[in-house]
Short mmCIF file of C-alpha atoms in Angstrom, two decimals:
data_model
loop_
_atom_site.label_atom_id
_atom_site.label_comp_id
_atom_site.label_asym_id
_atom_site.label_seq_id
_atom_site.Cartn_x
_atom_site.Cartn_y
_atom_site.Cartn_z
CA MET A 26 -31.26 60.55 -86.64
CA SER A 27 -30.22 64.08 -85.62
CA PHE A 28 -32.47 66.55 -83.80
CA TYR A 29 -32.16 70.31 -84.50
CA ASN A 30 -33.33 73.48 -82.74
CA ASN A 31 -36.14 75.36 -84.54
CA ASP A 32 -34.38 78.77 -85.02
CA ASP A 33 -34.69 81.09 -88.10
CA GLU A 34 -31.04 81.10 -89.12
CA HIS A 35 -30.78 77.33 -89.35
CA ASN A 36 -34.00 77.00 -91.35
CA GLN A 37 -32.94 79.69 -93.79
CA HIS A 38 -29.55 78.01 -94.21
CA GLU A 39 -31.16 74.73 -95.03
CA ASN A 40 -33.53 76.31 -97.57
CA GLU A 41 -30.80 78.10 -99.39
CA SER A 42 -28.35 75.28 -99.56
CA GLY A 43 -30.91 72.74 -100.64
CA SER A 44 -33.15 71.09 -98.11
CA SER A 45 -33.22 67.35 -97.54
CA TYR A 46 -36.82 67.54 -96.29
CA SER A 47 -39.77 66.35 -98.34
CA PRO A 48 -41.98 68.97 -100.08
CA LEU A 49 -44.74 68.46 -97.54
CA GLN A 50 -42.31 68.93 -94.65
CA GLU A 51 -40.93 72.16 -96.23
CA ARG A 52 -44.44 73.54 -96.77
CA LEU A 53 -45.39 72.89 -93.17
CA MET A 54 -42.23 74.55 -91.95
CA ARG A 55 -42.84 77.67 -94.13
CA GLU A 56 -46.38 77.92 -92.84
CA GLU A 57 -45.03 77.75 -89.31
CA GLU A 58 -42.67 80.64 -90.01
CA GLU A 59 -45.44 82.77 -91.49
CA ASN A 60 -47.64 82.06 -88.49
CA LYS A 61 -44.84 83.16 -86.19
CA LYS A 62 -44.48 86.46 -88.06
CA ARG A 63 -48.21 87.17 -87.96
CA ILE A 64 -48.43 86.36 -84.27
CA ASN A 65 -45.44 88.54 -83.48
CA LYS A 66 -47.01 91.46 -85.30
CA LYS A 67 -50.31 91.09 -83.44
CA SER A 68 -48.82 90.46 -79.99
CA GLY A 69 -46.00 92.96 -80.24
CA GLY A 70 -43.53 90.34 -79.03
CA SER A 71 -45.42 89.66 -75.79
CA LYS A 72 -44.86 86.60 -73.63
CA GLY A 73 -48.18 85.25 -74.85
CA GLY A 74 -46.72 85.24 -78.33
CA TYR A 75 -43.89 83.09 -77.17
CA PHE A 76 -46.38 80.68 -75.66
CA LEU A 77 -48.40 80.38 -78.88
CA SER A 78 -45.24 80.06 -80.91
CA GLY A 79 -44.06 77.24 -78.69
CA LEU A 80 -47.44 75.52 -78.92
CA ALA A 81 -47.35 75.71 -82.70
CA GLY A 82 -43.85 74.25 -82.67
CA VAL A 83 -45.02 71.31 -80.63
CA ILE A 84 -47.83 70.66 -83.08
CA VAL A 85 -45.52 70.85 -86.06
CA GLY A 86 -42.97 68.64 -84.34
CA ALA A 87 -45.65 66.02 -83.74
CA LEU A 88 -46.58 66.09 -87.41
CA VAL A 89 -42.94 65.65 -88.43
CA MET A 90 -42.54 62.65 -86.13
CA TRP A 91 -45.74 61.18 -87.55
CA LEU A 92 -44.29 61.46 -91.07
CA LEU A 93 -40.95 59.98 -90.06
CA LEU A 94 -42.44 57.09 -88.04
CA PRO A 95 -42.79 54.60 -90.97
CA SER A 96 -39.08 54.86 -91.82
CA MET A 97 -38.14 54.46 -88.14
CA VAL A 98 -40.32 51.39 -87.80
CA GLY A 99 -38.53 49.80 -90.73
CA GLN A 100 -35.26 50.06 -88.80
CA LEU A 101 -36.58 48.19 -85.74
CA PRO A 102 -35.55 44.55 -85.23
CA SER A 103 -37.79 42.28 -87.28
CA ASN A 104 -38.36 39.73 -84.45
CA THR A 105 -40.14 41.67 -81.73
CA SER A 106 -42.33 38.85 -80.47
CA SER A 107 -41.40 37.21 -77.15
CA LYS A 108 -41.01 33.51 -76.97
CA THR A 109 -40.74 31.24 -73.95
CA ASN A 110 -37.98 28.68 -74.30
CA THR A 111 -39.08 25.26 -73.06
CA THR A 112 -36.89 22.19 -72.44
CA THR A 113 -38.32 18.76 -73.24
CA ILE A 114 -36.98 15.85 -71.14
CA THR A 115 -37.00 12.55 -72.92
CA GLN A 116 -36.41 9.04 -71.58
CA THR A 117 -35.08 6.07 -73.47
CA ALA A 118 -36.30 2.69 -72.27
CA THR A 119 -33.38 0.44 -73.18
CA GLU A 120 -33.32 -3.08 -71.80
CA VAL A 121 -29.71 -3.96 -70.97
CA THR A 122 -28.75 -7.63 -70.97
CA THR A 123 -25.34 -8.84 -69.83
CA ASP A 124 -23.85 -12.24 -69.04
CA ILE A 125 -24.51 -11.57 -65.36
CA THR A 126 -28.16 -10.60 -65.83
CA SER A 127 -28.69 -13.67 -68.01
CA ALA A 128 -27.14 -15.95 -65.38
CA VAL A 129 -29.28 -14.41 -62.61
CA GLU A 130 -32.43 -14.71 -64.69
CA LYS A 131 -31.69 -18.38 -65.33
CA VAL A 132 -31.29 -19.46 -61.71
CA SER A 133 -32.70 -16.81 -59.35
CA ASP A 134 -36.19 -18.34 -59.08
CA ALA A 135 -34.59 -21.58 -57.86
CA VAL A 136 -33.17 -19.76 -54.81
CA VAL A 137 -35.58 -19.79 -51.88
CA GLY A 138 -35.85 -18.59 -48.32
CA ILE A 139 -35.88 -21.06 -45.42
CA THR A 140 -37.34 -20.16 -42.04
CA ASN A 141 -36.36 -22.16 -38.94
CA ILE A 142 -39.23 -22.32 -36.46
CA GLN A 143 -38.43 -23.65 -32.99
CA GLU A 144 -40.36 -24.31 -29.81
CA VAL A 145 -39.45 -22.03 -26.94
CA THR A 146 -40.71 -21.88 -23.36
CA ASP A 147 -41.93 -18.60 -21.88
CA PHE A 148 -39.94 -18.03 -18.68
CA TRP A 149 -42.79 -16.36 -16.78
CA ASN A 150 -45.74 -18.65 -17.44
CA GLN A 151 -43.73 -21.75 -18.45
CA ARG A 152 -45.79 -22.19 -21.59
CA SER A 153 -44.27 -23.42 -24.83
CA GLN A 154 -44.82 -21.63 -28.10
CA GLU A 155 -43.39 -21.76 -31.58
CA GLN A 156 -41.49 -18.83 -32.99
CA GLU A 157 -39.03 -18.03 -35.75
CA ALA A 158 -35.48 -18.76 -34.63
CA GLY A 159 -33.72 -17.67 -37.80
CA SER A 160 -33.75 -17.78 -41.57
CA GLY A 161 -31.42 -18.65 -44.40
CA SER A 162 -31.41 -19.60 -48.05
CA GLY A 163 -31.69 -22.74 -50.13
CA VAL A 164 -31.52 -23.91 -53.75
CA ILE A 165 -34.08 -26.10 -55.54
CA TYR A 166 -32.08 -28.73 -57.44
CA LYS A 167 -34.58 -31.45 -58.31
CA VAL A 168 -38.30 -32.12 -58.81
CA GLU A 169 -39.43 -35.73 -58.51
CA ASP A 170 -42.69 -37.50 -57.69
CA GLY A 171 -44.51 -34.30 -56.82
CA LYS A 172 -41.75 -33.07 -54.53
CA ALA A 173 -39.10 -30.37 -54.96
CA PHE A 174 -35.78 -30.96 -53.19
CA VAL A 175 -33.82 -28.06 -51.71
CA ILE A 176 -30.16 -27.93 -50.67
CA THR A 177 -29.26 -25.76 -47.68
CA ASN A 178 -26.81 -25.65 -44.78
CA TYR A 179 -27.03 -27.83 -41.69
CA HIS A 180 -26.80 -24.77 -39.46
CA VAL A 181 -29.83 -23.22 -41.22
CA VAL A 182 -32.14 -26.10 -40.20
CA GLU A 183 -30.44 -27.15 -36.96
CA GLY A 184 -32.85 -27.55 -34.03
CA ALA A 185 -35.96 -26.77 -36.08
CA LYS A 186 -39.33 -28.11 -35.03
CA GLN A 187 -40.86 -26.77 -38.21
CA LEU A 188 -39.42 -25.50 -41.51
CA GLU A 189 -41.00 -23.10 -43.97
CA VAL A 190 -39.80 -22.40 -47.51
CA THR A 191 -40.58 -19.10 -49.25
CA LEU A 192 -40.55 -19.19 -53.05
CA ALA A 193 -39.55 -16.35 -55.38
CA ASP A 194 -43.19 -15.28 -55.90
CA GLY A 195 -43.76 -15.06 -52.13
CA THR A 196 -45.59 -18.38 -51.83
CA LYS A 197 -44.85 -20.14 -48.54
CA GLU A 198 -44.64 -23.94 -48.35
CA GLU A 199 -44.31 -26.20 -45.33
CA ALA A 200 -41.04 -28.12 -45.64
CA THR A 201 -39.90 -31.53 -44.45
CA LEU A 202 -36.33 -32.28 -43.39
CA VAL A 203 -35.00 -35.10 -45.59
CA GLY A 204 -31.57 -35.33 -43.97
CA SER A 205 -28.64 -33.33 -42.61
CA ASP A 206 -24.92 -33.70 -41.96
CA ILE A 207 -23.03 -31.60 -39.43
CA TRP A 208 -19.58 -32.43 -40.79
CA THR A 209 -20.19 -31.00 -44.25
CA ASP A 210 -22.74 -28.41 -43.05
CA LEU A 211 -25.27 -29.62 -45.61
CA ALA A 212 -28.96 -30.50 -45.41
CA VAL A 213 -31.83 -31.37 -47.76
CA VAL A 214 -35.48 -30.39 -47.30
CA SER A 215 -38.45 -31.13 -49.53
CA ILE A 216 -41.64 -29.24 -50.41
CA ASP A 217 -44.66 -29.74 -52.64
CA SER A 218 -43.59 -29.03 -56.23
CA LYS A 219 -46.90 -27.59 -57.53
CA ASN A 220 -45.66 -23.98 -57.38
CA VAL A 221 -42.06 -24.68 -58.42
CA GLU A 222 -41.11 -23.51 -61.90
CA THR A 223 -37.29 -23.29 -61.85
CA VAL A 224 -34.64 -25.85 -60.93
CA ALA A 225 -30.93 -25.04 -60.67
CA GLN A 226 -28.51 -26.91 -62.92
CA PHE A 227 -25.33 -28.37 -61.39
CA GLY A 228 -22.04 -27.08 -62.76
CA ASP A 229 -18.49 -28.40 -62.22
CA SER A 230 -16.57 -26.76 -59.38
CA GLU A 231 -13.37 -28.51 -60.46
CA ALA A 232 -13.48 -26.55 -63.73
CA LEU A 233 -13.49 -23.18 -61.93
CA LYS A 234 -10.50 -20.92 -62.42
CA GLN A 235 -9.03 -18.46 -59.97
CA GLY A 236 -10.28 -15.01 -60.97
CA GLU A 237 -13.40 -16.37 -62.68
CA THR A 238 -16.58 -14.33 -62.19
CA VAL A 239 -19.15 -15.82 -59.82
CA ILE A 240 -22.50 -14.61 -58.51
CA ALA A 241 -23.93 -15.14 -55.02
CA ILE A 242 -27.73 -15.20 -54.68
CA GLY A 243 -29.54 -15.41 -51.36
CA ASN A 244 -31.38 -13.60 -48.59
CA PRO A 245 -28.91 -11.59 -46.49
CA LEU A 246 -30.28 -10.51 -43.10
CA GLY A 247 -33.55 -12.32 -43.72
CA LEU A 248 -36.42 -12.37 -46.18
CA ASP A 249 -36.68 -8.56 -46.33
CA PHE A 250 -33.72 -8.72 -48.74
CA TYR A 251 -34.98 -11.78 -50.61
CA GLY A 252 -33.07 -12.73 -53.75
CA SER A 253 -30.18 -10.30 -53.32
CA VAL A 254 -27.42 -10.60 -55.93
CA THR A 255 -23.73 -9.92 -55.35
CA THR A 256 -20.85 -10.51 -57.72
CA GLY A 257 -17.18 -11.29 -57.32
CA VAL A 258 -14.54 -13.75 -58.41
CA ILE A 259 -13.12 -17.06 -57.28
CA SER A 260 -10.40 -15.83 -54.94
CA GLY A 261 -9.05 -19.29 -54.21
CA LYS A 262 -9.77 -22.97 -54.66
CA ASP A 263 -9.21 -25.93 -52.33
CA ARG A 264 -9.22 -23.79 -49.20
CA ALA A 265 -9.47 -25.59 -45.84
CA VAL A 266 -11.21 -23.61 -43.11
CA PRO A 267 -11.15 -24.99 -39.54
CA VAL A 268 -14.52 -24.94 -37.77
CA ASP A 269 -15.78 -25.55 -34.25
CA LEU A 270 -18.83 -27.75 -34.68
CA ASN A 271 -19.95 -28.22 -31.09
CA GLY A 272 -19.15 -24.76 -29.76
CA ASP A 273 -16.59 -25.89 -27.21
CA GLY A 274 -13.90 -23.54 -28.52
CA THR A 275 -11.89 -26.34 -30.12
CA GLU A 276 -11.66 -26.76 -33.88
CA ASP A 277 -13.18 -30.11 -34.79
CA TRP A 278 -13.05 -30.15 -38.56
CA GLU A 279 -11.65 -28.51 -41.65
CA THR A 280 -14.19 -27.69 -44.31
CA GLU A 281 -12.93 -27.70 -47.88
CA VAL A 282 -14.35 -24.61 -49.55
CA LEU A 283 -14.14 -22.16 -52.41
CA GLN A 284 -13.05 -18.66 -51.44
CA THR A 285 -14.83 -15.71 -53.04
CA ASP A 286 -15.02 -11.95 -52.59
CA ALA A 287 -18.72 -11.90 -53.55
CA ALA A 288 -20.51 -10.50 -50.50
CA ILE A 289 -21.89 -13.30 -48.28
CA ASN A 290 -23.74 -12.20 -45.17
CA PRO A 291 -25.89 -13.86 -42.48
CA GLY A 292 -28.97 -15.17 -44.28
CA ASN A 293 -26.99 -15.99 -47.42
CA SER A 294 -26.16 -19.38 -45.89
CA GLY A 295 -27.45 -22.19 -48.07
CA GLY A 296 -27.81 -19.91 -51.09
CA ALA A 297 -26.39 -20.30 -54.56
CA LEU A 298 -22.95 -19.53 -55.94
CA VAL A 299 -23.25 -19.68 -59.73
CA ASN A 300 -20.85 -19.14 -62.60
CA ILE A 301 -21.39 -16.78 -65.52
CA ALA A 302 -23.38 -19.48 -67.32
CA GLY A 303 -25.88 -19.61 -64.44
CA ASP A 304 -24.79 -23.11 -63.33
CA LEU A 305 -24.64 -23.94 -59.62
CA VAL A 306 -20.98 -24.32 -58.58
CA GLY A 307 -21.24 -23.92 -54.81
CA ILE A 308 -23.47 -23.60 -51.75
CA ASN A 309 -22.67 -20.47 -49.76
CA SER A 310 -21.77 -21.38 -46.22
CA MET A 311 -19.80 -18.84 -44.20
CA LYS A 312 -17.61 -15.78 -44.08
CA ILE A 313 -14.87 -14.48 -41.82
CA ALA A 314 -16.46 -11.57 -39.98
CA GLU A 315 -13.85 -9.33 -38.38
CA SER A 316 -13.50 -5.56 -38.53
CA ALA A 317 -10.13 -5.71 -40.29
CA ILE A 318 -11.22 -8.30 -42.89
CA GLU A 319 -13.28 -7.78 -46.02
CA GLY A 320 -14.24 -10.01 -48.92
CA LEU A 321 -13.55 -13.41 -47.34
CA GLY A 322 -16.59 -15.53 -48.12
CA PHE A 323 -16.69 -19.29 -48.50
CA SER A 324 -18.82 -21.72 -50.47
CA ILE A 325 -18.95 -25.53 -50.42
CA PRO A 326 -17.89 -26.81 -53.87
CA ILE A 327 -20.75 -28.43 -55.74
CA ASN A 328 -18.60 -31.48 -56.52
CA THR A 329 -18.41 -32.06 -52.74
CA VAL A 330 -22.12 -31.35 -52.31
CA ILE A 331 -23.50 -33.82 -54.87
CA PRO A 332 -22.47 -37.14 -53.21
CA ILE A 333 -23.52 -35.86 -49.77
CA VAL A 334 -26.93 -34.78 -51.08
CA ASP A 335 -27.42 -38.15 -52.78
CA GLU A 336 -26.73 -39.97 -49.52
CA LEU A 337 -28.97 -37.65 -47.51
CA GLU A 338 -31.81 -38.42 -49.91
CA ARG A 339 -31.27 -42.18 -49.55
CA ASN A 340 -30.49 -42.48 -45.85
CA GLY A 341 -31.33 -39.20 -44.15
CA GLU A 342 -27.73 -39.06 -42.94
CA VAL A 343 -24.20 -39.68 -44.13
CA ARG A 344 -23.03 -43.08 -42.99
CA ARG A 345 -19.38 -42.98 -42.04
CA PRO A 346 -16.88 -45.45 -40.59
CA THR A 347 -16.04 -45.28 -36.91
CA MET A 348 -13.12 -46.33 -34.76
CA GLY A 349 -14.83 -45.91 -31.39
CA ILE A 350 -12.39 -43.61 -29.60
CA GLY A 351 -12.23 -40.18 -27.95
CA LEU A 352 -9.65 -37.71 -29.23
CA LEU A 353 -7.30 -35.13 -27.72
CA ASP A 354 -4.61 -33.26 -29.63
CA LEU A 355 -1.14 -33.88 -28.26
CA THR A 356 -0.38 -30.17 -28.51
CA ASP A 357 -3.11 -29.56 -25.89
CA VAL A 358 -1.36 -31.85 -23.39
CA PRO A 359 1.11 -30.11 -21.02
CA ALA A 360 4.76 -31.07 -21.55
CA PHE A 361 4.98 -32.59 -18.04
CA TYR A 362 2.28 -35.18 -18.84
CA GLN A 363 3.75 -35.87 -22.27
CA GLN A 364 6.97 -36.97 -20.58
CA GLN A 365 5.76 -38.51 -17.31
CA THR A 366 2.43 -40.12 -18.31
CA LEU A 367 2.73 -40.71 -22.04
CA ARG A 368 6.52 -41.15 -21.95
CA LEU A 369 6.94 -39.91 -25.49
CA PRO A 370 10.31 -39.53 -27.17
CA GLU A 371 11.41 -35.90 -27.40
CA GLU A 372 11.11 -35.90 -31.19
CA VAL A 373 7.37 -36.72 -31.04
CA THR A 374 5.59 -33.36 -30.77
CA THR A 375 2.36 -33.96 -32.72
CA GLY A 376 -0.30 -36.66 -32.81
CA VAL A 377 -3.66 -37.58 -31.29
CA VAL A 378 -4.06 -38.94 -27.77
CA VAL A 379 -6.77 -41.61 -27.27
CA SER A 380 -8.74 -40.20 -24.33
CA GLU A 381 -11.19 -43.13 -24.17
CA VAL A 382 -12.01 -46.41 -25.92
CA VAL A 383 -15.65 -47.42 -26.48
CA GLN A 384 -16.24 -50.97 -25.35
CA GLY A 385 -16.92 -53.36 -28.23
CA SER A 386 -15.81 -50.81 -30.83
CA PRO A 387 -13.36 -51.53 -33.69
CA ALA A 388 -10.61 -49.82 -31.65
CA ASP A 389 -11.39 -51.97 -28.60
CA LYS A 390 -11.34 -55.14 -30.68
CA ALA A 391 -8.05 -54.11 -32.28
CA GLY A 392 -6.37 -53.61 -28.90
CA VAL A 393 -6.21 -49.79 -28.83
CA GLN A 394 -5.68 -48.55 -25.24
CA GLN A 395 -6.36 -45.28 -23.42
CA TYR A 396 -3.42 -42.84 -23.67
CA ASP A 397 -2.12 -44.39 -26.89
CA VAL A 398 -0.82 -41.60 -29.16
CA ILE A 399 -1.83 -42.08 -32.81
CA VAL A 400 0.85 -40.74 -35.17
CA GLU A 401 0.02 -42.56 -38.42
CA MET A 402 -3.05 -43.94 -40.24
CA GLY A 403 -2.98 -45.81 -43.53
CA GLY A 404 0.59 -44.72 -44.11
CA GLU A 405 -0.19 -41.00 -43.64
CA LYS A 406 1.15 -38.86 -40.82
CA ILE A 407 -1.45 -37.72 -38.29
CA GLU A 408 -0.70 -34.46 -36.50
CA ASN A 409 -4.07 -33.59 -34.95
CA SER A 410 -7.72 -34.57 -34.62
CA ILE A 411 -8.65 -32.83 -37.86
CA ASP A 412 -6.09 -34.91 -39.78
CA LEU A 413 -7.50 -38.09 -38.23
CA ARG A 414 -11.12 -37.27 -39.09
CA GLN A 415 -10.22 -36.17 -42.60
CA HIS A 416 -8.44 -39.45 -43.27
CA LEU A 417 -11.12 -41.57 -41.63
CA TYR A 418 -14.06 -39.92 -43.41
CA ASN A 419 -12.48 -39.18 -46.76
CA GLU A 420 -10.06 -42.04 -47.30
CA THR A 421 -11.84 -45.06 -45.85
CA ASP A 422 -15.20 -46.85 -46.06
CA ILE A 423 -17.26 -48.98 -43.74
CA GLY A 424 -15.75 -52.47 -43.62
CA ASP A 425 -12.20 -51.39 -44.53
CA THR A 426 -9.26 -52.64 -42.49
CA LEU A 427 -7.20 -49.69 -41.28
CA SER A 428 -3.56 -49.82 -40.22
CA ILE A 429 -2.58 -47.39 -37.46
CA LYS A 430 0.65 -46.66 -35.60
CA VAL A 431 0.60 -45.52 -31.97
CA TYR A 432 3.13 -44.69 -29.27
CA ARG A 433 2.41 -46.65 -26.10
CA GLN A 434 4.59 -45.95 -23.10
CA GLY A 435 7.33 -44.68 -25.39
CA LYS A 436 7.22 -47.63 -27.82
CA LEU A 437 5.84 -47.58 -31.38
CA VAL A 438 3.06 -50.15 -31.89
CA GLU A 439 1.21 -51.01 -35.14
CA LEU A 440 -2.41 -52.18 -35.01
CA GLN A 441 -5.06 -53.33 -37.51
CA LEU A 442 -8.73 -52.54 -37.03
CA THR A 443 -11.83 -53.18 -39.12
CA LEU A 444 -14.09 -50.14 -39.45
CA THR A 445 -17.80 -50.28 -38.73
CA GLU A 446 -20.59 -47.75 -39.19
CA GLY A 447 -21.10 -45.09 -36.55
CA THR A 448 -21.75 -41.43 -35.86
CA ASN A 449 -18.64 -40.74 -33.79
CA VAL A 450 -14.94 -41.25 -34.37
#
C-alpha cells in the first residue's frame, strides 16, 4: 500500500488519467475539495481555515482507512491465535529378562545372612555380655525332617556362642552349628525350615570352563547390603592358595579354589557362586586384598564341598588320618643346623623336619624319631609341610599303611606306619 499527500495537483492528475478509487471514495474526495474552497472563501485564507481544512482531512482519511480495512484484514496471516506448545513425557514399563536375571531369580532366595554372636567381657565392670562379632553369608542346600541345612565358611562361624540366620524376606532364625572344618574352611548350620521356600541346586565345578560367566551372591560388608549380586568369569581353575590357619605367620595349608573376577568382599564369605543356569558351583571364601590387586576372588569348588558337607552332617567334623608328629619346614632351619645337627647331604635342600613325636602315635610305633627329615611319602616327593598335609589328607584314609622315607643323621631310612584317626598331623 502506498500513502499519498492530499494536494490539489495530485488529485486532479488522478481524476483526469482515470482514478483507481471506488466511486464512493471519489465522491468523498470531491466533497472534501468543495468544502476546502468554500472555507477558503469565507476565511480569506486565514490560519483558522488551515486548521479546519486539516481537521476535515483527518476525518476523510479515517473514512478511507475504514473502507480499506476489510481488504487489509484479508492479507493478514490466517493463524493469529497463540498456542502453548506442551511436551508429554511417556514411560515404557518393559520387563527385561536375561540369562543372568533368570539365574539370580532361581537361587537368590537360597542365599542367607549369618550373624556370629560371641560372649565378650566388659573390661571395666568384668561382666560378660553377648554381642555381634561379625556376619557373613550362607547357602541353603537341603531341607529334611523339618530342618534346612546351610553351607557357609568355617571362619564365618568360628568362636560363635550363638548363630543367627537371616532369610531373604528378613525373617531371623536361630541356627545350630552342625559341624565345621578348619582345613577346608567349610561349616554347616541348620535352622527350622518352616519359612524356607528356596533351595540351591548343586552344579558341577569340574564342568566349568575358563572364561565362563559366573555370578556371586552374598552380603558384602554386612546385612545392609543383603543379597548383592556381582558378575564375572572363571579366571582360573585348580588354583592352590596358601593360607595361614592359626595366625602364626606361617602358611599351614593350600586351599584348592576357583579364581574369579566377580567382586567378593568381606561379608560375601560363605555365599554362592553360581553359573548362568543358576546352579551352585562354588562357595565364596576369600580374596586377595592389596592396593595394587583387583579382581582376585576365590571360591571353593562345589565338587570339593559336597563330600565335606556330607561328613559334617554325619559326624560334625571331618575325620582324617594322623601320623602323630610335629612339623617344621627344612627351609626354615638355618644352614648351620642342617649340616651340624641334621647332617644332611648337600643335595637335600627341601623336606619336613619332625620337631616332635607323640607318644603312642602311629609315627612312634613305626620308629619315627625327632629330627628325622621326611623327603618322601607314598612314593611322592615331599618338599614342605603343605605337601605332607595334602598327601596325608587327600591321598590316604584311616587304617592305611603309609610308606615314608626320612634322612636320619645323613642316612636315608624307609619306614612303614599304619594311620589312625586324629585331629593333628
